[in-house]
Amino acid sequence: MSDDDNSPISAREAKRFFADLKSAPALVLAVSGGPDSVALMWLAARWQRSLAHGPRLTVVTIDHGLRPEAAREAREVKRLAAGLGLSHRILRWRGAKPKTGLPAAAREARYRLLAQAARAVGASHVLTAHTRDDQAETLLMRLVRGSGLAGLSAMARLTVRDGVVLARPLLDVPKSQLIATLKRAKIGFADDPTNRDTDFTRPRLRALLPQLAVEGGDARTLVRLAGRLARANAAVEVMVDGAERFLQLRARGDAPQAVGRSFEASRFALLPEEVRLRLLLRAVNAFGHEGPAELGKVETLMAALDQAIAAGGVAAGRMAAGRAAANGRPVLKQTLAGALISLAGGRIHIAPAPARRRKGS
C-alpha cells in the first residue's frame, strides 16, 4: 500500500484487497453510487477479470427512499455495472420511516436487504466500501457515546450478520486514494448531501477531523488506536472464554436447569470486573429475547449483583441465600433485555424471562 494518500490504487495493490475472496462462489458488492462504493465496484471488477475462475459478482444498490435523487443514482450505478460486465439489482427500503434514529434504522434496513440479496444469488460475502476515514469516524462516534473496549475497537474487517459474512476490504484505504483512482479511470460518482448534513452525528464529527489532525489525531492515528484496542479486546475475550469454561466445570453435578445458564456466585465474584461484565452480557444476550442488551444496563445489573452477593448471597454465607430460596424469595431477581436474572442458593441464574403481557390482554 502506497504511503501517498492521494495516489491511485494500482492493480497489484487491489489484488491484495480481495486475495482472501478468490475462492468464494459469489460476492455481493454494496454500491450506493458514492466514490467509495463505485471505486470498490471498479477495483473488484478489474480483480475478477484477472482471475481464470473468479467469483460471480453482483452489484446491489439500496434505495432507502429518503432522497429524490436516489433512484437516479441507482440507475447510474446500474449503467456503470453493465459497462463492467456485472449484474445489478436495486432493492428498496419500503414502509414508514422513523422520525428519530433514522441513520441507525436505515443502516439496519440496508444490511438486512443486502443479506437477502446475498442469499438469493448464493453469495458467501457482502462487500462494503468502508474506508480508513469511516473507521476513524466510527471510533469517534463510539468514544463520545462512552462505548466499552469492544465498541472502541470500531469495525472489524470481517463480521457475520444474518448468516452472511460482511467484508470490508478497503478498511485501511483512505478515501482520497479511492477518489484519485476514479479520477484516473475517468469514472464519475454521486455526491450525497446527507454526508454533510450536520443534523446527524457522523457529519458533525467528520467536520472535527481536520482540527484533530492538527493536534496529531488524524485518521491514520485514530485507526491505529482502534487496531490496538481491538487487539486488547481479543485478549480479554480469551480470558472470558476461559472463565466461562471454569464456571461451567464448577457447575458439574448441579441439578441441570431446563433452559438457561448458572454461575457459582462466590467464584463469579472473584473474577476481574470486565470479565464478569462480559460473562453477564453473553448470558443475557444468549437467553434474552429483547436484545442485544445495552452495556450500561448490564453494568447496573452487575452492580446490583455485587451488592446482593456481598450483602447476603455469598459474603454472609450460603445460609441466608438458602433460607431466601427456600421461602421462594431469591436474594435478587431482575429482568433485562428479555432475560430473567436471579441470585438464589449461592448461584446466579440467567434464563429467558416470561413473555410480557400485552395491554388489554
Tab-separated table of N, CA, C and O in Angstrom, residues 86-136:
chain	number	residue	atom	x	y	z
A	86	LEU	N	-21.055	-6.482	-15.063
A	86	LEU	CA	-21.576	-7.009	-13.807
A	86	LEU	C	-23.099	-6.894	-13.762
A	86	LEU	O	-23.675	-5.921	-14.249
A	87	SER	N	-23.738	-7.896	-13.168
A	87	SER	CA	-25.181	-7.828	-12.963
A	87	SER	C	-25.495	-6.878	-11.815
A	87	SER	O	-24.657	-6.651	-10.939
A	88	HIS	N	-26.692	-6.319	-11.827
A	88	HIS	CA	-27.040	-5.274	-10.855
A	88	HIS	C	-28.485	-5.432	-10.422
A	88	HIS	O	-29.365	-5.773	-11.225
A	89	ARG	N	-28.707	-5.185	-9.142
A	89	ARG	CA	-30.069	-5.217	-8.594
A	89	ARG	C	-30.293	-3.971	-7.745
A	89	ARG	O	-29.384	-3.519	-7.045
A	90	ILE	N	-31.495	-3.429	-7.823
A	90	ILE	CA	-31.893	-2.311	-6.969
A	90	ILE	C	-32.932	-2.831	-5.983
A	90	ILE	O	-33.944	-3.404	-6.377
A	91	LEU	N	-32.660	-2.652	-4.692
A	91	LEU	CA	-33.596	-3.058	-3.647
A	91	LEU	C	-34.058	-1.814	-2.907
A	91	LEU	O	-33.253	-0.909	-2.639
A	92	ARG	N	-35.318	-1.765	-2.557
A	92	ARG	CA	-35.888	-0.570	-1.933
A	92	ARG	C	-36.322	-0.853	-0.502
A	92	ARG	O	-36.910	-1.899	-0.216
A	93	TRP	N	-36.029	0.113	0.360
A	93	TRP	CA	-36.498	0.070	1.750
A	93	TRP	C	-37.895	0.668	1.775
A	93	TRP	O	-38.071	1.871	1.659
A	94	ARG	N	-38.869	-0.184	1.909
A	94	ARG	CA	-40.256	0.249	1.841
A	94	ARG	C	-40.829	0.402	3.250
A	94	ARG	O	-40.287	-0.082	4.225
A	95	GLY	N	-41.948	1.063	3.333
A	95	GLY	CA	-42.623	1.229	4.607
A	95	GLY	C	-42.307	2.566	5.250
A	95	GLY	O	-41.521	3.374	4.734
A	96	ALA	N	-42.945	2.794	6.400
A	96	ALA	CA	-42.783	4.057	7.122
A	96	ALA	C	-41.366	4.183	7.669
A	96	ALA	O	-40.749	3.194	8.072
A	97	LYS	N	-40.846	5.392	7.672
A	97	LYS	CA	-39.508	5.670	8.188
A	97	LYS	C	-39.622	6.325	9.564
A	97	LYS	O	-40.499	7.153	9.794
A	98	PRO	N	-38.753	5.951	10.498
A	98	PRO	CA	-38.837	6.524	11.850
A	98	PRO	C	-38.474	8.005	11.860
A	98	PRO	O	-37.660	8.467	11.054
A	99	LYS	N	-39.074	8.746	12.802
A	99	LYS	CA	-38.779	10.171	12.923
A	99	LYS	C	-37.495	10.424	13.701
A	99	LYS	O	-36.866	11.467	13.557
A	100	THR	N	-37.120	9.468	14.539
A	100	THR	CA	-35.853	9.575	15.278
A	100	THR	C	-35.021	8.327	15.011
A	100	THR	O	-35.561	7.261	14.690
A	101	GLY	N	-33.712	8.472	15.134
A	101	GLY	CA	-32.827	7.321	14.894
A	101	GLY	C	-32.817	6.864	13.453
A	101	GLY	O	-32.606	5.683	13.174
A	102	LEU	N	-33.016	7.814	12.520
A	102	LEU	CA	-33.116	7.434	11.111
A	102	LEU	C	-31.841	6.794	10.565
A	102	LEU	O	-31.919	5.767	9.876
A	103	PRO	N	-30.637	7.341	10.828
A	103	PRO	CA	-29.439	6.699	10.277
A	103	PRO	C	-29.277	5.249	10.723
A	103	PRO	O	-28.931	4.381	9.916
A	104	ALA	N	-29.545	4.983	12.001
A	104	ALA	CA	-29.408	3.607	12.500
A	104	ALA	C	-30.440	2.693	11.851
A	104	ALA	O	-30.134	1.548	11.485
A	105	ALA	N	-31.679	3.181	11.716
A	105	ALA	CA	-32.730	2.365	11.099
A	105	ALA	C	-32.406	2.089	9.631
A	105	ALA	O	-32.618	0.971	9.132
A	106	ALA	N	-31.897	3.109	8.936
A	106	ALA	CA	-31.528	2.931	7.532
A	106	ALA	C	-30.390	1.925	7.393
A	106	ALA	O	-30.381	1.103	6.465
A	107	ARG	N	-29.433	1.977	8.315
A	107	ARG	CA	-28.318	1.030	8.286
A	107	ARG	C	-28.808	-0.399	8.502
A	107	ARG	O	-28.383	-1.326	7.799
A	108	GLU	N	-29.717	-0.589	9.470
A	108	GLU	CA	-30.273	-1.922	9.710
A	108	GLU	C	-31.004	-2.443	8.481
A	108	GLU	O	-30.867	-3.610	8.099
A	109	ALA	N	-31.798	-1.565	7.867
A	109	ALA	CA	-32.538	-1.973	6.663
A	109	ALA	C	-31.566	-2.331	5.542
A	109	ALA	O	-31.780	-3.318	4.812
A	110	ARG	N	-30.514	-1.537	5.377
A	110	ARG	CA	-29.544	-1.788	4.312
A	110	ARG	C	-28.893	-3.153	4.480
A	110	ARG	O	-28.818	-3.947	3.526
A	111	TYR	N	-28.432	-3.464	5.691
A	111	TYR	CA	-27.770	-4.753	5.898
A	111	TYR	C	-28.749	-5.920	5.749
A	111	TYR	O	-28.380	-6.993	5.251
A	112	ARG	N	-29.965	-5.723	6.194
A	112	ARG	CA	-30.965	-6.789	6.034
A	112	ARG	C	-31.214	-7.085	4.550
A	112	ARG	O	-31.250	-8.253	4.124
A	113	LEU	N	-31.378	-6.047	3.751
A	113	LEU	CA	-31.625	-6.230	2.319
A	113	LEU	C	-30.405	-6.802	1.604
A	113	LEU	O	-30.533	-7.635	0.700
A	114	LEU	N	-29.215	-6.379	2.013
A	114	LEU	CA	-28.000	-6.920	1.403
A	114	LEU	C	-27.845	-8.404	1.713
A	114	LEU	O	-27.439	-9.192	0.844
A	115	ALA	N	-28.164	-8.802	2.946
A	115	ALA	CA	-28.088	-10.225	3.304
A	115	ALA	C	-29.093	-11.033	2.491
A	115	ALA	O	-28.790	-12.146	2.039
A	116	GLN	N	-30.284	-10.498	2.311
A	116	GLN	CA	-31.288	-11.178	1.488
A	116	GLN	C	-30.794	-11.352	0.054
A	116	GLN	O	-30.956	-12.414	-0.555
A	117	ALA	N	-30.183	-10.299	-0.486
A	117	ALA	CA	-29.659	-10.372	-1.847
A	117	ALA	C	-28.551	-11.411	-1.960
A	117	ALA	O	-28.479	-12.162	-2.949
A	118	ALA	N	-27.684	-11.477	-0.943
A	118	ALA	CA	-26.596	-12.451	-0.966
A	118	ALA	C	-27.130	-13.876	-0.981
A	118	ALA	O	-26.657	-14.724	-1.744
A	119	ARG	N	-28.128	-14.144	-0.147
A	119	ARG	CA	-28.713	-15.488	-0.129
A	119	ARG	C	-29.373	-15.818	-1.464
A	119	ARG	O	-29.319	-16.958	-1.937
A	120	ALA	N	-29.977	-14.824	-2.072
A	120	ALA	CA	-30.690	-15.058	-3.335
A	120	ALA	C	-29.750	-15.450	-4.471
A	120	ALA	O	-30.128	-16.224	-5.358
A	121	VAL	N	-28.523	-14.935	-4.460
A	121	VAL	CA	-27.581	-15.236	-5.548
A	121	VAL	C	-26.511	-16.239	-5.127
A	121	VAL	O	-25.582	-16.504	-5.884
A	122	GLY	N	-26.632	-16.780	-3.924
A	122	GLY	CA	-25.665	-17.772	-3.455
A	122	GLY	C	-24.313	-17.186	-3.102
A	122	GLY	O	-23.281	-17.872	-3.205
A	123	ALA	N	-24.295	-15.932	-2.660
A	123	ALA	CA	-23.031	-15.274	-2.305
A	123	ALA	C	-22.669	-15.568	-0.856
A	123	ALA	O	-23.533	-15.548	0.020
A	124	SER	N	-21.395	-15.801	-0.609
A	124	SER	CA	-20.925	-16.068	0.751
A	124	SER	C	-20.597	-14.779	1.498
A	124	SER	O	-20.593	-14.758	2.730
A	125	HIS	N	-20.307	-13.697	0.748
A	125	HIS	CA	-19.887	-12.435	1.353
A	125	HIS	C	-20.635	-11.257	0.735
A	125	HIS	O	-20.973	-11.277	-0.452
A	126	VAL	N	-20.842	-10.241	1.559
A	126	VAL	CA	-21.257	-8.919	1.088
A	126	VAL	C	-20.086	-7.985	1.309
A	126	VAL	O	-19.570	-7.877	2.427
A	127	LEU	N	-19.638	-7.312	0.261
A	127	LEU	CA	-18.504	-6.406	0.360
A	127	LEU	C	-19.013	-4.970	0.463
A	127	LEU	O	-19.832	-4.531	-0.358
A	128	THR	N	-18.561	-4.263	1.488
A	128	THR	CA	-18.891	-2.847	1.637
A	128	THR	C	-17.619	-2.020	1.490
A	128	THR	O	-16.509	-2.534	1.639
A	129	ALA	N	-17.799	-0.730	1.220
A	129	ALA	CA	-16.659	0.129	0.875
A	129	ALA	C	-16.222	1.013	2.031
A	129	ALA	O	-15.775	2.132	1.816
A	130	HIS	N	-16.338	0.517	3.256
A	130	HIS	CA	-15.867	1.309	4.387
A	130	HIS	C	-14.366	1.551	4.274
A	130	HIS	O	-13.604	0.635	3.968
A	131	THR	N	-13.965	2.787	4.549
A	131	THR	CA	-12.578	3.206	4.374
A	131	THR	C	-11.919	3.524	5.715
A	131	THR	O	-12.558	3.461	6.766
A	132	ARG	N	-10.657	3.917	5.634
A	132	ARG	CA	-9.937	4.340	6.836
A	132	ARG	C	-10.617	5.556	7.467
A	132	ARG	O	-10.679	5.676	8.691
A	133	ASP	N	-11.147	6.439	6.641
A	133	ASP	CA	-11.852	7.618	7.156
A	133	ASP	C	-13.090	7.196	7.942
A	133	ASP	O	-13.383	7.752	9.007
A	134	ASP	N	-13.835	6.220	7.406
A	134	ASP	CA	-15.028	5.724	8.102
A	134	ASP	C	-14.655	5.100	9.444
A	134	ASP	O	-15.370	5.257	10.437
A	135	GLN	N	-13.533	4.382	9.456
A	135	GLN	CA	-13.095	3.737	10.695
A	135	GLN	C	-12.775	4.777	11.764
A	135	GLN	O	-13.147	4.623	12.943
A	136	ALA	N	-12.097	5.854	11.354
A	136	ALA	CA	-11.764	6.920	12.303
A	136	ALA	C	-13.023	7.582	12.834
A	136	ALA	O	-13.145	7.861	14.038
